[in-house]
Amino acid sequence: MRPFTYERAASPADAARAASRQPGARFIAGGTNLLDLMKLQIETPAHLIDVNRLGLDRIEPTPEGGLRIGALVRNTDLAADARVRHDYGVLARALLAGASGQLRNKATTAGNLLQRTRCPYFYDTAQPCNKRQPGSGCAAIGGVTRQLAVIGASEACIATHPSDMAVAMRALDAVVETVRADGATRRIPIAEFHRLPGETPHVETALEAGELITAVTLPPPLGGHHAYRKVRDRASYAFALVSVAAVVQRDGSGRVALGGVAHRPWRVEAAEAELPRGAKRAMAAILDGARPTHENAFKLTLAERTLASVLAEARG
């Protein structure tokens, strides 16, 4: 690692102010992604701001009947919460499909949303990568692409977003709450939180410099069958080739978000009207405009079959 300075923030606004004062500062909580990237010198923050003591580790009901999940709630605690298991089963299942038990004990809600891609070219500092070094090029294009995006990519980046939790949050229409350096707060719908790569794949979210996530809010519970189906190369500790987060009624109507196929959790609300007509029709609409490579075109069929399995299960 390169040398860095360190401080503990006293409040969320204090943390945001500290980040705005220090160019290159990063927040750290569980550190399950950031520390690995620092060891490889992919991330080289000059200053770390520890946010672990800010009291953002509670799960509380909202006046509207939903749940407010603090940014520092650990993945293990969130998956085990009785309200989450009962009312937001898709989220509990997605969390338990991610990483390992040890990592879930440390990883936080905010950190999970902010995970950086596991594209092998992003991790190989000998290769050009626009996400790691803007303007250097994308070695993945024309390279090994089996794990990479089939839709929503660009000429600058074909990486995928790695989070399981974020896919479930997208299906649930979660809202991300933040605080800025001036103390102002805002609410960002999850649909607007993660960005597509375009020409700036290093800009991954809608967060401004120094802006701190304080919570994620879930709307009132959705009835129906909650499912998270993750298809991967091995049974655990592997990222998704394709994942399907779904909340489906017996007639087939519902919501579907995909992981492993795009630069962000992929959901096309307009296509969900096709769900009662079957997985083939629905997935054709959800993945309309896909541009797979010869190595990852199988993801289109895999996504359709995974959705078909979820729909069959929902119909009993």
PDB file of C-alpha atoms in Angstrom:
ATOM      1  CA  MET A   1       0.000   0.000   0.000  1.00  0.00           C
ATOM      2  CA  ARG A   2       0.966   3.617  -0.459  1.00  0.00           C
ATOM      3  CA  PRO A   3       1.100   5.838   2.636  1.00  0.00           C
ATOM      4  CA  PHE A   4      -2.163   7.486   3.677  1.00  0.00           C
ATOM      5  CA  THR A   5      -3.537   9.521   6.565  1.00  0.00           C
ATOM      6  CA  TYR A   6      -6.497   8.443   8.690  1.00  0.00           C
ATOM      7  CA  GLU A   7      -9.225   9.962  10.844  1.00  0.00           C
ATOM      8  CA  ARG A   8     -12.432   8.923  12.591  1.00  0.00           C
ATOM      9  CA  ALA A   9     -15.499  10.982  11.762  1.00  0.00           C
ATOM     10  CA  ALA A  10     -17.765  12.211  14.573  1.00  0.00           C
ATOM     11  CA  SER A  11     -20.957  12.564  12.507  1.00  0.00           C
ATOM     12  CA  PRO A  12     -22.161  11.912   8.938  1.00  0.00           C
ATOM     13  CA  ALA A  13     -21.897  15.619   8.042  1.00  0.00           C
ATOM     14  CA  ASP A  14     -18.426  15.741   9.633  1.00  0.00           C
ATOM     15  CA  ALA A  15     -17.375  12.792   7.478  1.00  0.00           C
ATOM     16  CA  ALA A  16     -18.656  14.479   4.321  1.00  0.00           C
ATOM     17  CA  ARG A  17     -16.882  17.743   5.241  1.00  0.00           C
ATOM     18  CA  ALA A  18     -13.636  15.892   5.875  1.00  0.00           C
ATOM     19  CA  ALA A  19     -13.870  14.206   2.478  1.00  0.00           C
ATOM     20  CA  SER A  20     -14.493  17.529   0.742  1.00  0.00           C
ATOM     21  CA  ARG A  21     -11.386  19.034   2.394  1.00  0.00           C
ATOM     22  CA  GLN A  22      -9.079  16.193   1.376  1.00  0.00           C
ATOM     23  CA  PRO A  23      -8.660  15.502  -2.365  1.00  0.00           C
ATOM     24  CA  GLY A  24      -8.497  11.767  -2.916  1.00  0.00           C
ATOM     25  CA  ALA A  25     -10.135  10.892   0.422  1.00  0.00           C
ATOM     26  CA  ARG A  26     -12.209   7.733   0.769  1.00  0.00           C
ATOM     27  CA  PHE A  27     -14.672   6.531   3.399  1.00  0.00           C
ATOM     28  CA  ILE A  28     -13.933   3.171   4.992  1.00  0.00           C
ATOM     29  CA  ALA A  29     -16.252   0.880   6.976  1.00  0.00           C
ATOM     30  CA  GLY A  30     -15.925  -2.881   6.474  1.00  0.00           C
ATOM     31  CA  GLY A  31     -13.178  -2.407   3.894  1.00  0.00           C
ATOM     32  CA  THR A  32     -13.890  -5.745   2.206  1.00  0.00           C
ATOM     33  CA  ASN A  33     -13.417  -4.250  -1.275  1.00  0.00           C
ATOM     34  CA  LEU A  34     -11.409  -1.084  -0.667  1.00  0.00           C
ATOM     35  CA  LEU A  35      -8.542  -2.714   1.226  1.00  0.00           C
ATOM     36  CA  ASP A  36      -8.029  -5.309  -1.505  1.00  0.00           C
ATOM     37  CA  LEU A  37      -7.905  -2.546  -4.116  1.00  0.00           C
ATOM     38  CA  MET A  38      -5.431  -0.562  -2.007  1.00  0.00           C
ATOM     39  CA  LYS A  39      -3.127  -3.566  -1.699  1.00  0.00           C
ATOM     40  CA  LEU A  40      -3.082  -3.865  -5.498  1.00  0.00           C
ATOM     41  CA  GLN A  41      -2.667  -0.070  -5.842  1.00  0.00           C
ATOM     42  CA  ILE A  42      -5.790   0.149  -7.940  1.00  0.00           C
ATOM     43  CA  GLU A  43      -7.186   2.470  -5.284  1.00  0.00           C
ATOM     44  CA  THR A  44      -4.606   4.871  -3.817  1.00  0.00           C
ATOM     45  CA  PRO A  45      -6.480   7.196  -1.434  1.00  0.00           C
ATOM     46  CA  ALA A  46      -4.371   9.830   0.279  1.00  0.00           C
ATOM     47  CA  HIS A  47      -6.729   9.914   3.255  1.00  0.00           C
ATOM     48  CA  LEU A  48      -9.152   7.433   4.863  1.00  0.00           C
ATOM     49  CA  ILE A  49     -12.177   8.539   6.871  1.00  0.00           C
ATOM     50  CA  ASP A  50     -13.451   5.851   9.249  1.00  0.00           C
ATOM     51  CA  VAL A  51     -17.262   5.998   9.451  1.00  0.00           C
ATOM     52  CA  ASN A  52     -17.815   2.960  11.656  1.00  0.00           C
ATOM     53  CA  ARG A  53     -18.775   4.974  14.766  1.00  0.00           C
ATOM     54  CA  LEU A  54     -21.533   7.089  13.224  1.00  0.00           C
ATOM     55  CA  GLY A  55     -24.491   5.068  14.554  1.00  0.00           C
ATOM     56  CA  LEU A  56     -25.731   4.184  11.076  1.00  0.00           C
ATOM     57  CA  ASP A  57     -26.181   0.521  11.940  1.00  0.00           C
ATOM     58  CA  ARG A  58     -29.910   0.262  12.687  1.00  0.00           C
ATOM     59  CA  ILE A  59     -32.870  -1.189  10.783  1.00  0.00           C
ATOM     60  CA  GLU A  60     -35.999   0.819  11.542  1.00  0.00           C
ATOM     61  CA  PRO A  61     -39.589   0.946  10.251  1.00  0.00           C
ATOM     62  CA  THR A  62     -40.611   4.010   8.242  1.00  0.00           C
ATOM     63  CA  PRO A  63     -43.896   5.919   8.693  1.00  0.00           C
ATOM     64  CA  GLU A  64     -44.947   4.687   5.242  1.00  0.00           C
ATOM     65  CA  GLY A  65     -44.650   1.035   6.300  1.00  0.00           C
ATOM     66  CA  GLY A  66     -41.262   0.261   4.767  1.00  0.00           C
ATOM     67  CA  LEU A  67     -37.805  -0.168   6.291  1.00  0.00           C
ATOM     68  CA  ARG A  68     -34.900   2.216   6.686  1.00  0.00           C
ATOM     69  CA  ILE A  69     -31.589   0.353   6.623  1.00  0.00           C
ATOM     70  CA  GLY A  70     -28.580   2.205   8.013  1.00  0.00           C
ATOM     71  CA  ALA A  71     -25.546   2.452   5.757  1.00  0.00           C
ATOM     72  CA  LEU A  72     -23.414   0.520   8.264  1.00  0.00           C
ATOM     73  CA  VAL A  73     -25.770  -2.431   8.784  1.00  0.00           C
ATOM     74  CA  ARG A  74     -23.682  -5.532   8.135  1.00  0.00           C
ATOM     75  CA  ASN A  75     -24.837  -7.904   5.432  1.00  0.00           C
ATOM     76  CA  THR A  76     -25.192 -10.781   7.900  1.00  0.00           C
ATOM     77  CA  ASP A  77     -27.425  -8.746  10.206  1.00  0.00           C
ATOM     78  CA  LEU A  78     -29.579  -7.490   7.345  1.00  0.00           C
ATOM     79  CA  ALA A  79     -30.116 -10.973   5.914  1.00  0.00           C
ATOM     80  CA  ALA A  80     -31.015 -12.317   9.372  1.00  0.00           C
ATOM     81  CA  ASP A  81     -33.462  -9.559  10.314  1.00  0.00           C
ATOM     82  CA  ALA A  82     -36.936 -11.062  10.811  1.00  0.00           C
ATOM     83  CA  ARG A  83     -38.664  -8.221   8.962  1.00  0.00           C
ATOM     84  CA  VAL A  84     -36.369  -8.557   5.969  1.00  0.00           C
ATOM     85  CA  ARG A  85     -36.789 -12.326   5.857  1.00  0.00           C
ATOM     86  CA  HIS A  86     -40.577 -12.089   6.099  1.00  0.00           C
ATOM     87  CA  ASP A  87     -41.353  -9.026   3.950  1.00  0.00           C
ATOM     88  CA  TYR A  88     -38.340  -8.675   1.648  1.00  0.00           C
ATOM     89  CA  GLY A  89     -37.314 -12.245   0.994  1.00  0.00           C
ATOM     90  CA  VAL A  90     -35.644 -11.405  -2.310  1.00  0.00           C
ATOM     91  CA  LEU A  91     -33.200  -9.168  -0.433  1.00  0.00           C
ATOM     92  CA  ALA A  92     -32.384 -11.746   2.244  1.00  0.00           C
ATOM     93  CA  ARG A  93     -31.753 -14.392  -0.417  1.00  0.00           C
ATOM     94  CA  ALA A  94     -29.560 -12.069  -2.478  1.00  0.00           C
ATOM     95  CA  LEU A  95     -27.424 -11.201   0.546  1.00  0.00           C
ATOM     96  CA  LEU A  96     -26.908 -14.856   1.457  1.00  0.00           C
ATOM     97  CA  ALA A  97     -25.853 -15.609  -2.129  1.00  0.00           C
ATOM     98  CA  GLY A  98     -22.971 -13.139  -1.879  1.00  0.00           C
ATOM     99  CA  ALA A  99     -19.368 -13.684  -0.819  1.00  0.00           C
ATOM    100  CA  SER A 100     -18.710 -15.811   2.298  1.00  0.00           C
ATOM    101  CA  GLY A 101     -19.990 -15.770   5.855  1.00  0.00           C
ATOM    102  CA  GLN A 102     -16.844 -14.034   7.073  1.00  0.00           C
ATOM    103  CA  LEU A 103     -17.116 -11.270   4.485  1.00  0.00           C
ATOM    104  CA  ARG A 104     -20.846 -10.785   5.127  1.00  0.00           C
ATOM    105  CA  ASN A 105     -20.015 -10.243   8.795  1.00  0.00           C
ATOM    106  CA  LYS A 106     -17.917  -7.200   7.827  1.00  0.00           C
ATOM    107  CA  ALA A 107     -19.480  -5.886   4.612  1.00  0.00           C
ATOM    108  CA  THR A 108     -21.931  -3.000   4.960  1.00  0.00           C
ATOM    109  CA  THR A 109     -25.061  -1.947   3.128  1.00  0.00           C
ATOM    110  CA  ALA A 110     -23.459   1.172   1.636  1.00  0.00           C
ATOM    111  CA  GLY A 111     -20.237  -0.616   0.780  1.00  0.00           C
ATOM    112  CA  ASN A 112     -22.154  -3.343  -1.010  1.00  0.00           C
ATOM    113  CA  LEU A 113     -23.816  -0.763  -3.271  1.00  0.00           C
ATOM    114  CA  LEU A 114     -20.419   0.797  -4.001  1.00  0.00           C
ATOM    115  CA  GLN A 115     -18.519  -2.363  -4.903  1.00  0.00           C
ATOM    116  CA  ARG A 116     -16.251  -1.942  -7.880  1.00  0.00           C
ATOM    117  CA  THR A 117     -16.258  -4.343 -10.811  1.00  0.00           C
ATOM    118  CA  ARG A 118     -14.487  -7.700 -10.742  1.00  0.00           C
ATOM    119  CA  CYS A 119     -13.526  -7.425 -14.427  1.00  0.00           C
ATOM    120  CA  PRO A 120     -10.108  -9.163 -14.666  1.00  0.00           C
ATOM    121  CA  TYR A 121      -8.690  -6.311 -16.734  1.00  0.00           C
ATOM    122  CA  PHE A 122      -9.628  -3.802 -14.044  1.00  0.00           C
ATOM    123  CA  TYR A 123      -7.588  -5.843 -11.565  1.00  0.00           C
ATOM    124  CA  ASP A 124      -4.594  -6.283 -13.901  1.00  0.00           C
ATOM    125  CA  THR A 125      -2.600  -3.064 -13.656  1.00  0.00           C
ATOM    126  CA  ALA A 126      -0.482  -4.123 -16.641  1.00  0.00           C
ATOM    127  CA  GLN A 127      -3.562  -3.813 -18.881  1.00  0.00           C
ATOM    128  CA  PRO A 128      -5.315  -0.626 -20.039  1.00  0.00           C
ATOM    129  CA  CYS A 129      -8.640   0.034 -18.301  1.00  0.00           C
ATOM    130  CA  ASN A 130     -10.745   3.162 -18.636  1.00  0.00           C
ATOM    131  CA  LYS A 131     -12.378   2.482 -15.270  1.00  0.00           C
ATOM    132  CA  ARG A 132      -9.042   2.287 -13.463  1.00  0.00           C
ATOM    133  CA  GLN A 133      -7.199   4.889 -15.568  1.00  0.00           C
ATOM    134  CA  PRO A 134      -9.563   7.073 -17.626  1.00  0.00           C
ATOM    135  CA  GLY A 135      -8.592   7.394 -21.256  1.00  0.00           C
ATOM    136  CA  SER A 136      -6.190   4.438 -21.301  1.00  0.00           C
ATOM    137  CA  GLY A 137      -8.472   2.116 -23.281  1.00  0.00           C
ATOM    138  CA  CYS A 138     -10.375  -1.090 -22.560  1.00  0.00           C
ATOM    139  CA  ALA A 139      -8.375  -4.314 -22.817  1.00  0.00           C
ATOM    140  CA  ALA A 140     -11.546  -6.344 -22.207  1.00  0.00           C
ATOM    141  CA  ILE A 141     -12.919  -5.411 -25.625  1.00  0.00           C
ATOM    142  CA  GLY A 142     -11.483  -8.097 -27.853  1.00  0.00           C
ATOM    143  CA  GLY A 143     -10.180  -9.972 -24.813  1.00  0.00           C
ATOM    144  CA  VAL A 144     -11.644 -12.642 -22.530  1.00  0.00           C
ATOM    145  CA  THR A 145     -15.274 -11.624 -22.081  1.00  0.00           C
ATOM    146  CA  ARG A 146     -17.104 -14.644 -20.656  1.00  0.00           C
ATOM    147  CA  GLN A 147     -17.928 -12.854 -17.370  1.00  0.00           C
ATOM    148  CA  LEU A 148     -18.609  -9.438 -18.871  1.00  0.00           C
ATOM    149  CA  ALA A 149     -21.592  -7.348 -19.975  1.00  0.00           C
ATOM    150  CA  VAL A 150     -24.042  -8.253 -22.720  1.00  0.00           C
ATOM    151  CA  ILE A 151     -26.128  -5.060 -22.504  1.00  0.00           C
ATOM    152  CA  GLY A 152     -25.715  -1.441 -21.433  1.00  0.00           C
ATOM    153  CA  ALA A 153     -21.986  -1.451 -22.256  1.00  0.00           C
ATOM    154  CA  SER A 154     -20.094   1.096 -24.359  1.00  0.00           C
ATOM    155  CA  GLU A 155     -16.993   1.418 -26.514  1.00  0.00           C
ATOM    156  CA  ALA A 156     -15.167   2.478 -23.341  1.00  0.00           C
ATOM    157  CA  CYS A 157     -16.167  -0.340 -20.953  1.00  0.00           C
ATOM    158  CA  ILE A 158     -17.915  -3.727 -20.908  1.00  0.00           C
ATOM    159  CA  ALA A 159     -17.554  -4.451 -17.186  1.00  0.00           C
ATOM    160  CA  THR A 160     -20.383  -5.750 -14.996  1.00  0.00           C
ATOM    161  CA  HIS A 161     -21.530  -4.655 -11.543  1.00  0.00           C
ATOM    162  CA  PRO A 162     -20.732  -7.369  -8.957  1.00  0.00           C
ATOM    163  CA  SER A 163     -23.279  -6.772  -6.169  1.00  0.00           C
ATOM    164  CA  ASP A 164     -26.039  -9.299  -5.432  1.00  0.00           C
ATOM    165  CA  MET A 165     -27.718  -7.027  -2.899  1.00  0.00           C
ATOM    166  CA  ALA A 166     -28.012  -4.155  -5.379  1.00  0.00           C
ATOM    167  CA  VAL A 167     -29.942  -6.340  -7.827  1.00  0.00           C
ATOM    168  CA  ALA A 168     -32.549  -7.109  -5.173  1.00  0.00           C
ATOM    169  CA  MET A 169     -32.655  -3.445  -4.136  1.00  0.00           C
ATOM    170  CA  ARG A 170     -33.352  -2.526  -7.763  1.00  0.00           C
ATOM    171  CA  ALA A 171     -36.271  -4.948  -7.923  1.00  0.00           C
ATOM    172  CA  LEU A 172     -37.651  -3.437  -4.707  1.00  0.00           C
ATOM    173  CA  ASP A 173     -37.319   0.209  -5.845  1.00  0.00           C
ATOM    174  CA  ALA A 174     -35.098   1.169  -2.913  1.00  0.00           C
ATOM    175  CA  VAL A 175     -34.033   4.773  -2.296  1.00  0.00           C
ATOM    176  CA  VAL A 176     -30.491   5.770  -1.265  1.00  0.00           C
ATOM    177  CA  GLU A 177     -30.207   8.533   1.354  1.00  0.00           C
ATOM    178  CA  THR A 178     -27.083  10.710   1.509  1.00  0.00           C
ATOM    179  CA  VAL A 179     -25.542  13.729   3.192  1.00  0.00           C
ATOM    180  CA  ARG A 180     -23.284  16.330   1.566  1.00  0.00           C
ATOM    181  CA  ALA A 181     -20.449  18.401   3.008  1.00  0.00           C
ATOM    182  CA  ASP A 182     -22.781  21.357   3.657  1.00  0.00           C
ATOM    183  CA  GLY A 183     -25.089  19.114   5.690  1.00  0.00           C
ATOM    184  CA  ALA A 184     -27.767  18.970   2.980  1.00  0.00           C
ATOM    185  CA  THR A 185     -29.402  15.591   2.446  1.00  0.00           C
ATOM    186  CA  ARG A 186     -30.931  14.009  -0.614  1.00  0.00           C
ATOM    187  CA  ARG A 187     -32.733  10.850  -1.693  1.00  0.00           C
ATOM    188  CA  ILE A 188     -31.604   9.043  -4.848  1.00  0.00           C
ATOM    189  CA  PRO A 189     -33.867   6.351  -6.360  1.00  0.00           C
ATOM    190  CA  ILE A 190     -31.861   3.165  -6.881  1.00  0.00           C
ATOM    191  CA  ALA A 191     -32.778   3.319 -10.577  1.00  0.00           C
ATOM    192  CA  GLU A 192     -30.729   6.532 -10.832  1.00  0.00           C
ATOM    193  CA  PHE A 193     -27.927   5.607  -8.455  1.00  0.00           C
ATOM    194  CA  HIS A 194     -25.709   3.386 -10.637  1.00  0.00           C
ATOM    195  CA  ARG A 195     -24.588   4.825 -13.969  1.00  0.00           C
ATOM    196  CA  LEU A 196     -24.002   3.200 -17.326  1.00  0.00           C
ATOM    197  CA  PRO A 197     -20.399   3.518 -18.541  1.00  0.00           C
ATOM    198  CA  GLY A 198     -20.778   5.756 -21.586  1.00  0.00           C
ATOM    199  CA  GLU A 199     -17.463   7.544 -22.129  1.00  0.00           C
ATOM    200  CA  THR A 200     -16.803   7.882 -18.366  1.00  0.00           C
ATOM    201  CA  PRO A 201     -16.873   4.376 -16.860  1.00  0.00           C
ATOM    202  CA  HIS A 202     -14.826   5.574 -13.877  1.00  0.00           C
ATOM    203  CA  VAL A 203     -17.876   7.601 -12.766  1.00  0.00           C
ATOM    204  CA  GLU A 204     -19.911   4.716 -11.388  1.00  0.00           C
ATOM    205  CA  THR A 205     -22.655   6.332  -9.288  1.00  0.00           C
ATOM    206  CA  ALA A 206     -24.666   9.531  -8.933  1.00  0.00           C
ATOM    207  CA  LEU A 207     -22.773  10.483  -5.763  1.00  0.00           C
ATOM    208  CA  GLU A 208     -20.974  13.806  -5.720  1.00  0.00           C
ATOM    209  CA  ALA A 209     -17.448  14.195  -4.371  1.00  0.00           C
ATOM    210  CA  GLY A 210     -17.511  13.747  -0.598  1.00  0.00           C
ATOM    211  CA  GLU A 211     -21.172  12.695  -0.471  1.00  0.00           C
ATOM    212  CA  LEU A 212     -21.809   9.979   2.127  1.00  0.00           C
ATOM    213  CA  ILE A 213     -24.520   7.305   2.027  1.00  0.00           C
ATOM    214  CA  THR A 214     -26.400   7.281   5.327  1.00  0.00           C
ATOM    215  CA  ALA A 215     -29.210   4.779   4.691  1.00  0.00           C
ATOM    216  CA  VAL A 216     -31.224   2.834   2.147  1.00  0.00           C
ATOM    217  CA  THR A 217     -35.022   2.966   2.394  1.00  0.00           C
ATOM    218  CA  LEU A 218     -37.313   0.181   1.205  1.00  0.00           C
ATOM    219  CA  PRO A 219     -40.950   0.895   0.289  1.00  0.00           C
ATOM    220  CA  PRO A 220     -43.815  -1.020   1.939  1.00  0.00           C
ATOM    221  CA  PRO A 221     -43.606  -4.790   1.340  1.00  0.00           C
ATOM    222  CA  LEU A 222     -44.649  -6.336  -1.948  1.00  0.00           C
ATOM    223  CA  GLY A 223     -46.736  -9.495  -1.801  1.00  0.00           C
ATOM    224  CA  GLY A 224     -46.045 -12.455  -4.023  1.00  0.00           C
ATOM    225  CA  HIS A 225     -43.204 -14.908  -4.498  1.00  0.00           C
ATOM    226  CA  HIS A 226     -39.749 -13.500  -3.717  1.00  0.00           C
ATOM    227  CA  ALA A 227     -36.833 -15.216  -5.439  1.00  0.00           C
ATOM    228  CA  TYR A 228     -33.152 -14.632  -6.041  1.00  0.00           C
ATOM    229  CA  ARG A 229     -31.573 -17.138  -8.387  1.00  0.00           C
ATOM    230  CA  LYS A 230     -27.826 -16.855  -8.948  1.00  0.00           C
ATOM    231  CA  VAL A 231     -26.053 -18.901 -11.605  1.00  0.00           C
ATOM    232  CA  ARG A 232     -22.288 -19.067 -11.210  1.00  0.00           C
ATOM    233  CA  ASP A 233     -19.296 -21.227 -11.962  1.00  0.00           C
ATOM    234  CA  ARG A 234     -19.161 -22.737  -8.474  1.00  0.00           C
ATOM    235  CA  ALA A 235     -21.626 -23.080  -5.644  1.00  0.00           C
ATOM    236  CA  SER A 236     -20.186 -20.369  -3.370  1.00  0.00           C
ATOM    237  CA  TYR A 237     -17.790 -17.446  -3.243  1.00  0.00           C
ATOM    238  CA  ALA A 238     -18.232 -16.649  -6.925  1.00  0.00           C
ATOM    239  CA  PHE A 239     -19.771 -13.746  -8.798  1.00  0.00           C
ATOM    240  CA  ALA A 240     -22.840 -14.219 -10.949  1.00  0.00           C
ATOM    241  CA  LEU A 241     -22.748 -15.169 -14.587  1.00  0.00           C
ATOM    242  CA  VAL A 242     -26.452 -14.304 -14.458  1.00  0.00           C
ATOM    243  CA  SER A 243     -28.701 -13.610 -11.508  1.00  0.00           C
ATOM    244  CA  VAL A 244     -32.439 -12.957 -11.351  1.00  0.00           C
ATOM    245  CA  ALA A 245     -34.120 -11.029  -8.539  1.00  0.00           C
ATOM    246  CA  ALA A 246     -37.889 -11.317  -8.847  1.00  0.00           C
ATOM    247  CA  VAL A 247     -41.103 -10.571  -7.007  1.00  0.00           C
ATOM    248  CA  VAL A 248     -43.784 -12.465  -8.907  1.00  0.00           C
ATOM    249  CA  GLN A 249     -47.506 -13.074  -8.451  1.00  0.00           C
ATOM    250  CA  ARG A 250     -49.244 -16.353  -9.300  1.00  0.00           C
ATOM    251  CA  ASP A 251     -50.498 -14.920 -12.605  1.00  0.00           C
ATOM    252  CA  GLY A 252     -46.888 -14.219 -13.612  1.00  0.00           C
ATOM    253  CA  SER A 253     -47.001 -10.456 -13.198  1.00  0.00           C
ATOM    254  CA  GLY A 254     -44.325  -8.801 -11.137  1.00  0.00           C
ATOM    255  CA  ARG A 255     -40.847  -7.287 -11.156  1.00  0.00           C
ATOM    256  CA  VAL A 256     -37.519  -8.606 -12.386  1.00  0.00           C
ATOM    257  CA  ALA A 257     -33.972  -7.285 -12.133  1.00  0.00           C
ATOM    258  CA  LEU A 258     -30.868  -8.983 -13.524  1.00  0.00           C
ATOM    259  CA  GLY A 259     -27.298  -9.178 -12.290  1.00  0.00           C
ATOM    260  CA  GLY A 260     -24.166 -10.266 -14.122  1.00  0.00           C
ATOM    261  CA  VAL A 261     -25.271  -8.819 -17.455  1.00  0.00           C
ATOM    262  CA  ALA A 262     -24.620  -5.067 -17.290  1.00  0.00           C
ATOM    263  CA  HIS A 263     -22.620  -2.243 -15.726  1.00  0.00           C
ATOM    264  CA  ARG A 264     -25.427  -1.786 -13.176  1.00  0.00           C
ATOM    265  CA  PRO A 265     -28.324  -3.917 -11.895  1.00  0.00           C
ATOM    266  CA  TRP A 266     -30.489  -4.281 -15.005  1.00  0.00           C
ATOM    267  CA  ARG A 267     -34.216  -3.696 -14.865  1.00  0.00           C
ATOM    268  CA  VAL A 268     -36.564  -2.565 -17.652  1.00  0.00           C
ATOM    269  CA  GLU A 269     -39.913  -1.758 -16.075  1.00  0.00           C
ATOM    270  CA  ALA A 270     -41.702  -1.444 -19.419  1.00  0.00           C
ATOM    271  CA  ALA A 271     -40.734  -5.023 -20.275  1.00  0.00           C
ATOM    272  CA  GLU A 272     -42.332  -6.462 -17.124  1.00  0.00           C
ATOM    273  CA  ALA A 273     -45.747  -6.362 -18.804  1.00  0.00           C
ATOM    274  CA  GLU A 274     -44.513  -9.391 -20.766  1.00  0.00           C
ATOM    275  CA  LEU A 275     -43.923 -11.527 -17.670  1.00  0.00           C
ATOM    276  CA  PRO A 276     -47.390 -13.210 -17.695  1.00  0.00           C
ATOM    277  CA  ARG A 277     -46.680 -14.293 -21.287  1.00  0.00           C
ATOM    278  CA  GLY A 278     -43.654 -16.289 -20.228  1.00  0.00           C
ATOM    279  CA  ALA A 279     -39.898 -16.040 -19.763  1.00  0.00           C
ATOM    280  CA  LYS A 280     -39.037 -16.029 -23.460  1.00  0.00           C
ATOM    281  CA  ARG A 281     -41.201 -13.001 -24.262  1.00  0.00           C
ATOM    282  CA  ALA A 282     -40.207 -11.178 -21.096  1.00  0.00           C
ATOM    283  CA  MET A 283     -36.479 -11.738 -21.449  1.00  0.00           C
ATOM    284  CA  ALA A 284     -36.517 -10.750 -25.116  1.00  0.00           C
ATOM    285  CA  ALA A 285     -37.950  -7.406 -24.002  1.00  0.00           C
ATOM    286  CA  ILE A 286     -35.679  -7.026 -20.975  1.00  0.00           C
ATOM    287  CA  LEU A 287     -32.538  -7.701 -23.026  1.00  0.00           C
ATOM    288  CA  ASP A 288     -33.663  -5.896 -26.167  1.00  0.00           C
ATOM    289  CA  GLY A 289     -30.597  -4.265 -27.715  1.00  0.00           C
ATOM    290  CA  ALA A 290     -28.113  -6.704 -26.158  1.00  0.00           C
ATOM    291  CA  ARG A 291     -24.699  -6.861 -27.825  1.00  0.00           C
ATOM    292  CA  PRO A 292     -22.990  -9.984 -26.496  1.00  0.00           C
ATOM    293  CA  THR A 293     -19.593 -11.223 -27.594  1.00  0.00           C
ATOM    294  CA  HIS A 294     -19.046 -14.718 -28.960  1.00  0.00           C
ATOM    295  CA  GLU A 295     -17.820 -15.753 -25.482  1.00  0.00           C
ATOM    296  CA  ASN A 296     -20.772 -14.517 -23.440  1.00  0.00           C
ATOM    297  CA  ALA A 297     -23.750 -14.859 -25.804  1.00  0.00           C
ATOM    298  CA  PHE A 298     -24.771 -17.886 -23.706  1.00  0.00           C
ATOM    299  CA  LYS A 299     -25.880 -15.397 -21.018  1.00  0.00           C
ATOM    300  CA  LEU A 300     -28.974 -14.519 -23.067  1.00  0.00           C
ATOM    301  CA  THR A 301     -30.222 -18.111 -23.003  1.00  0.00           C
ATOM    302  CA  LEU A 302     -29.080 -18.571 -19.418  1.00  0.00           C
ATOM    303  CA  ALA A 303     -31.041 -15.501 -18.283  1.00  0.00           C
ATOM    304  CA  GLU A 304     -34.191 -16.729 -20.033  1.00  0.00           C
ATOM    305  CA  ARG A 305     -33.959 -20.197 -18.493  1.00  0.00           C
ATOM    306  CA  THR A 306     -33.246 -18.800 -15.042  1.00  0.00           C
ATOM    307  CA  LEU A 307     -36.283 -16.539 -15.267  1.00  0.00           C
ATOM    308  CA  ALA A 308     -38.393 -19.467 -16.517  1.00  0.00           C
ATOM    309  CA  SER A 309     -37.406 -21.439 -13.418  1.00  0.00           C
ATOM    310  CA  VAL A 310     -38.364 -18.539 -11.155  1.00  0.00           C
ATOM    311  CA  LEU A 311     -41.731 -18.070 -12.871  1.00  0.00           C
ATOM    312  CA  ALA A 312     -42.520 -21.792 -12.657  1.00  0.00           C
ATOM    313  CA  GLU A 313     -41.708 -21.759  -8.946  1.00  0.00           C
ATOM    314  CA  ALA A 314     -43.925 -18.711  -8.401  1.00  0.00           C
ATOM    315  CA  ARG A 315     -46.861 -20.395 -10.091  1.00  0.00           C
ATOM    316  CA  GLY A 316     -46.586 -23.318  -7.716  1.00  0.00           C
TER     317      GLY A 316
END
